[in-house]
Amino acid sequence: MVEKNTSLMLFEDVMPEWLWDSIEEEFDDFEKKNIWKPYASRKVDGLTSNAEAMSGLTAGQCLATPVSLETKNILGELLKDYFPAESVDFSARYHINFPYSQLQPHNDSNNGWFATIYLMREWKSSWGGLFLWTPENWKKGNWLAITPQGNQLVVGNNKPPIRHMMTMIQPFARVKRRSIQIWGKYEN
């Protein structure tokens, strides 16, 4: 279980094979449908183009769509011990990141916590798409890196908010960077 004072945790092999297969099947089925929307972490209308205004925005292309209610419920039951104990609800979306997409440094301070489940069966660090984060007490500009691996779960407890980003996906990446992005709420 993620404790209140733990800022970021990494877990391996969080889903049984049958669930990973089922999620891949749903993802593949959803990918064929016109239900995907471009994803940006906040509205971009009227923003100036300085670096601070662009912080947290998606560069390149990322598409997102909610997971099915059935998948959300299965994930909620299966992963409840990985989510913060005081969590009351969460939303979950499939994300596809294409070459040249990246996420600039940001925090998810409007959410109590966040999580990512990586769905790629293969991923190499040279393809980019690394999850970078910086602990609160680290010197500005220093980052820790996680190379996404399939069936891996990253959980961030936003007490305090965790600054994180995704490095640019290289054009020679052999697969799309596919994930489930989760944002959770705490009891008030």
mmCIF file of C-alpha atoms in Angstrom:
data_model
loop_
_atom_site.group_PDB
_atom_site.id
_atom_site.type_symbol
_atom_site.label_atom_id
_atom_site.label_comp_id
_atom_site.label_asym_id
_atom_site.label_seq_id
_atom_site.Cartn_x
_atom_site.Cartn_y
_atom_site.Cartn_z
ATOM 1 C CA MET A 1 0.000 0.000 0.000
ATOM 2 C CA VAL A 2 1.260 3.508 -0.768
ATOM 3 C CA GLU A 3 1.651 5.516 2.418
ATOM 4 C CA LYS A 4 0.784 9.221 2.684
ATOM 5 C CA ASN A 5 4.429 10.273 2.977
ATOM 6 C CA THR A 6 5.626 8.238 -0.018
ATOM 7 C CA SER A 7 5.902 10.493 -3.036
ATOM 8 C CA LEU A 8 6.478 8.012 -5.879
ATOM 9 C CA MET A 9 6.406 4.228 -6.031
ATOM 10 C CA LEU A 10 7.212 1.782 -8.841
ATOM 11 C CA PHE A 11 5.660 -1.692 -9.015
ATOM 12 C CA GLU A 12 6.394 -4.534 -11.460
ATOM 13 C CA ASP A 13 4.025 -7.200 -12.828
ATOM 14 C CA VAL A 14 0.860 -5.681 -11.375
ATOM 15 C CA MET A 15 -1.636 -7.406 -13.697
ATOM 16 C CA PRO A 16 -2.128 -11.116 -14.282
ATOM 17 C CA GLU A 17 -1.546 -12.156 -17.895
ATOM 18 C CA TRP A 18 -5.278 -12.685 -18.564
ATOM 19 C CA LEU A 19 -6.014 -9.069 -17.603
ATOM 20 C CA TRP A 20 -3.119 -7.662 -19.630
ATOM 21 C CA ASP A 21 -4.383 -9.652 -22.638
ATOM 22 C CA SER A 22 -7.946 -8.410 -22.055
ATOM 23 C CA ILE A 23 -6.805 -4.783 -21.770
ATOM 24 C CA GLU A 24 -4.715 -5.111 -24.944
ATOM 25 C CA GLU A 25 -7.771 -6.512 -26.745
ATOM 26 C CA GLU A 26 -9.973 -3.641 -25.537
ATOM 27 C CA PHE A 27 -7.267 -1.103 -26.413
ATOM 28 C CA ASP A 28 -6.882 -2.585 -29.926
ATOM 29 C CA ASP A 29 -10.668 -2.542 -30.375
ATOM 30 C CA PHE A 30 -10.906 1.070 -29.163
ATOM 31 C CA GLU A 31 -7.994 2.059 -31.427
ATOM 32 C CA LYS A 32 -10.070 1.078 -34.481
ATOM 33 C CA LYS A 33 -12.956 3.336 -33.408
ATOM 34 C CA ASN A 34 -13.321 7.080 -33.759
ATOM 35 C CA ILE A 35 -13.487 7.694 -30.001
ATOM 36 C CA TRP A 36 -10.032 9.158 -29.419
ATOM 37 C CA LYS A 37 -9.404 12.807 -28.695
ATOM 38 C CA PRO A 38 -6.160 14.798 -28.714
ATOM 39 C CA TYR A 39 -4.924 15.162 -25.190
ATOM 40 C CA ALA A 40 -3.407 18.279 -23.636
ATOM 41 C CA SER A 41 -2.970 18.570 -19.912
ATOM 42 C CA ARG A 42 -4.673 21.978 -19.873
ATOM 43 C CA LYS A 43 -6.342 24.439 -22.242
ATOM 44 C CA VAL A 44 -3.989 26.087 -24.708
ATOM 45 C CA ASP A 45 -6.200 28.913 -26.028
ATOM 46 C CA GLY A 46 -4.715 32.311 -25.365
ATOM 47 C CA LEU A 47 -1.431 31.077 -23.937
ATOM 48 C CA THR A 48 1.704 32.955 -24.781
ATOM 49 C CA SER A 49 4.589 30.935 -26.139
ATOM 50 C CA ASN A 50 7.096 31.458 -23.343
ATOM 51 C CA ALA A 51 8.550 28.408 -21.596
ATOM 52 C CA GLU A 52 6.544 28.859 -18.393
ATOM 53 C CA ALA A 53 3.228 29.102 -20.247
ATOM 54 C CA MET A 54 4.070 25.948 -22.218
ATOM 55 C CA SER A 55 4.995 23.964 -19.093
ATOM 56 C CA GLY A 56 2.818 20.864 -18.822
ATOM 57 C CA LEU A 57 1.638 20.858 -22.419
ATOM 58 C CA THR A 58 1.901 17.909 -24.753
ATOM 59 C CA ALA A 59 4.155 18.314 -27.773
ATOM 60 C CA GLY A 60 3.653 16.046 -30.742
ATOM 61 C CA GLN A 61 0.622 13.820 -30.674
ATOM 62 C CA CYS A 62 -1.111 12.024 -27.837
ATOM 63 C CA LEU A 63 -4.589 10.561 -28.132
ATOM 64 C CA ALA A 64 -6.754 9.509 -25.200
ATOM 65 C CA THR A 65 -10.066 7.810 -24.482
ATOM 66 C CA PRO A 66 -11.613 6.505 -21.239
ATOM 67 C CA VAL A 67 -11.235 2.821 -20.427
ATOM 68 C CA SER A 68 -14.490 0.869 -20.258
ATOM 69 C CA LEU A 69 -16.370 0.863 -16.961
ATOM 70 C CA GLU A 70 -15.692 -2.875 -16.673
ATOM 71 C CA THR A 71 -11.934 -2.329 -17.048
ATOM 72 C CA LYS A 72 -12.004 0.565 -14.565
ATOM 73 C CA ASN A 73 -13.789 -1.602 -11.997
ATOM 74 C CA ILE A 74 -11.369 -4.518 -12.475
ATOM 75 C CA LEU A 75 -8.379 -2.174 -12.160
ATOM 76 C CA GLY A 76 -9.866 -0.561 -9.053
ATOM 77 C CA GLU A 77 -10.246 -3.920 -7.345
ATOM 78 C CA LEU A 78 -6.934 -5.377 -8.524
ATOM 79 C CA LEU A 79 -4.816 -2.302 -7.797
ATOM 80 C CA LYS A 80 -6.497 -0.987 -4.644
ATOM 81 C CA ASP A 81 -3.523 -1.950 -2.474
ATOM 82 C CA TYR A 82 -1.198 0.074 -4.727
ATOM 83 C CA PHE A 83 -3.337 3.220 -4.617
ATOM 84 C CA PRO A 84 -3.174 5.629 -1.662
ATOM 85 C CA ALA A 85 -5.236 4.330 1.267
ATOM 86 C CA GLU A 86 -7.417 7.437 1.547
ATOM 87 C CA SER A 87 -8.343 7.384 -2.159
ATOM 88 C CA VAL A 88 -12.086 7.541 -2.880
ATOM 89 C CA ASP A 89 -12.307 7.548 -6.685
ATOM 90 C CA PHE A 90 -10.251 7.676 -9.851
ATOM 91 C CA SER A 91 -10.569 8.171 -13.591
ATOM 92 C CA ALA A 92 -8.666 6.053 -16.110
ATOM 93 C CA ARG A 93 -7.846 6.729 -19.765
ATOM 94 C CA TYR A 94 -6.004 4.864 -22.456
ATOM 95 C CA HIS A 95 -3.215 6.990 -23.939
ATOM 96 C CA ILE A 96 -1.355 6.509 -27.206
ATOM 97 C CA ASN A 97 1.821 8.544 -27.585
ATOM 98 C CA PHE A 98 3.226 8.774 -31.106
ATOM 99 C CA PRO A 99 6.753 9.683 -32.254
ATOM 100 C CA TYR A 100 7.766 13.241 -31.359
ATOM 101 C CA SER A 101 5.268 13.431 -28.495
ATOM 102 C CA GLN A 102 6.488 14.454 -25.085
ATOM 103 C CA LEU A 103 5.144 15.955 -21.902
ATOM 104 C CA GLN A 104 6.832 19.036 -20.497
ATOM 105 C CA PRO A 105 7.571 19.349 -16.755
ATOM 106 C CA HIS A 106 4.356 19.671 -14.765
ATOM 107 C CA ASN A 107 2.612 18.396 -11.676
ATOM 108 C CA ASP A 108 -0.853 16.987 -11.357
ATOM 109 C CA SER A 109 -1.717 19.227 -8.410
ATOM 110 C CA ASN A 110 -5.408 19.302 -9.343
ATOM 111 C CA ASN A 111 -5.497 15.569 -8.490
ATOM 112 C CA GLY A 112 -4.739 13.894 -5.195
ATOM 113 C CA TRP A 113 -2.610 11.246 -6.868
ATOM 114 C CA PHE A 114 -1.697 9.904 -10.304
ATOM 115 C CA ALA A 115 -0.648 6.572 -11.764
ATOM 116 C CA THR A 116 0.504 5.089 -15.050
ATOM 117 C CA ILE A 117 0.279 1.476 -16.161
ATOM 118 C CA TYR A 118 2.509 0.800 -19.162
ATOM 119 C CA LEU A 119 1.035 -1.566 -21.757
ATOM 120 C CA MET A 120 3.902 -2.070 -24.236
ATOM 121 C CA ARG A 121 5.298 -5.599 -24.418
ATOM 122 C CA GLU A 122 8.604 -4.109 -25.582
ATOM 123 C CA TRP A 123 10.212 -0.718 -24.931
ATOM 124 C CA LYS A 124 13.817 0.465 -25.127
ATOM 125 C CA SER A 125 15.164 3.525 -23.340
ATOM 126 C CA SER A 126 16.723 4.687 -26.627
ATOM 127 C CA TRP A 127 13.176 5.139 -27.983
ATOM 128 C CA GLY A 128 12.546 7.964 -25.478
ATOM 129 C CA GLY A 129 9.222 8.228 -23.673
ATOM 130 C CA LEU A 130 11.014 8.003 -20.316
ATOM 131 C CA PHE A 131 9.165 9.059 -17.172
ATOM 132 C CA LEU A 132 11.266 11.680 -15.386
ATOM 133 C CA TRP A 133 10.504 13.020 -11.942
ATOM 134 C CA THR A 134 12.223 15.092 -9.326
ATOM 135 C CA PRO A 135 11.867 14.677 -5.564
ATOM 136 C CA GLU A 136 10.835 17.832 -3.714
ATOM 137 C CA ASN A 137 14.165 18.173 -1.890
ATOM 138 C CA TRP A 138 16.380 17.726 -4.973
ATOM 139 C CA LYS A 139 18.353 20.492 -6.587
ATOM 140 C CA LYS A 140 16.415 22.122 -9.423
ATOM 141 C CA GLY A 141 17.314 20.579 -12.786
ATOM 142 C CA ASN A 142 18.109 17.101 -11.426
ATOM 143 C CA TRP A 143 15.751 14.296 -12.440
ATOM 144 C CA LEU A 144 15.302 10.573 -11.839
ATOM 145 C CA ALA A 145 14.318 8.423 -14.836
ATOM 146 C CA ILE A 146 12.137 5.352 -15.295
ATOM 147 C CA THR A 147 12.197 3.451 -18.581
ATOM 148 C CA PRO A 148 8.612 2.307 -19.130
ATOM 149 C CA GLN A 149 8.158 -1.445 -19.195
ATOM 150 C CA GLY A 150 4.980 -3.397 -19.828
ATOM 151 C CA ASN A 151 2.880 -4.297 -16.784
ATOM 152 C CA GLN A 152 4.695 -1.697 -14.705
ATOM 153 C CA LEU A 153 2.808 0.724 -12.431
ATOM 154 C CA VAL A 154 4.049 4.133 -11.333
ATOM 155 C CA VAL A 155 2.022 5.770 -8.538
ATOM 156 C CA GLY A 156 2.588 9.362 -7.441
ATOM 157 C CA ASN A 157 1.101 10.674 -4.218
ATOM 158 C CA ASN A 158 0.695 14.431 -4.735
ATOM 159 C CA LYS A 159 1.387 15.381 -1.127
ATOM 160 C CA PRO A 160 3.240 17.577 -2.080
ATOM 161 C CA PRO A 161 2.738 17.691 -5.893
ATOM 162 C CA ILE A 162 5.414 15.777 -7.815
ATOM 163 C CA ARG A 163 7.056 17.511 -10.763
ATOM 164 C CA HIS A 164 7.346 15.024 -13.623
ATOM 165 C CA MET A 165 7.544 14.793 -17.409
ATOM 166 C CA MET A 166 7.877 12.399 -20.355
ATOM 167 C CA THR A 167 10.841 12.660 -22.713
ATOM 168 C CA MET A 168 10.230 12.887 -26.460
ATOM 169 C CA ILE A 169 9.486 9.628 -28.226
ATOM 170 C CA GLN A 170 11.965 9.063 -31.026
ATOM 171 C CA PRO A 171 10.758 8.590 -34.616
ATOM 172 C CA PHE A 172 12.451 5.183 -34.788
ATOM 173 C CA ALA A 173 10.487 3.702 -31.849
ATOM 174 C CA ARG A 174 9.148 0.402 -33.185
ATOM 175 C CA VAL A 175 5.885 0.484 -31.195
ATOM 176 C CA LYS A 176 3.494 3.127 -29.917
ATOM 177 C CA ARG A 177 3.860 4.103 -26.282
ATOM 178 C CA ARG A 178 0.578 2.806 -24.846
ATOM 179 C CA SER A 179 -0.534 3.289 -21.278
ATOM 180 C CA ILE A 180 -3.411 3.716 -18.906
ATOM 181 C CA GLN A 181 -3.278 7.102 -17.179
ATOM 182 C CA ILE A 182 -5.060 7.275 -13.828
ATOM 183 C CA TRP A 183 -5.911 10.321 -11.733
ATOM 184 C CA GLY A 184 -7.301 9.866 -8.234
ATOM 185 C CA LYS A 185 -9.132 11.834 -5.593
ATOM 186 C CA TYR A 186 -8.919 11.828 -1.818
ATOM 187 C CA GLU A 187 -11.651 12.142 0.750
ATOM 188 C CA ASN A 188 -12.155 15.798 1.659
#
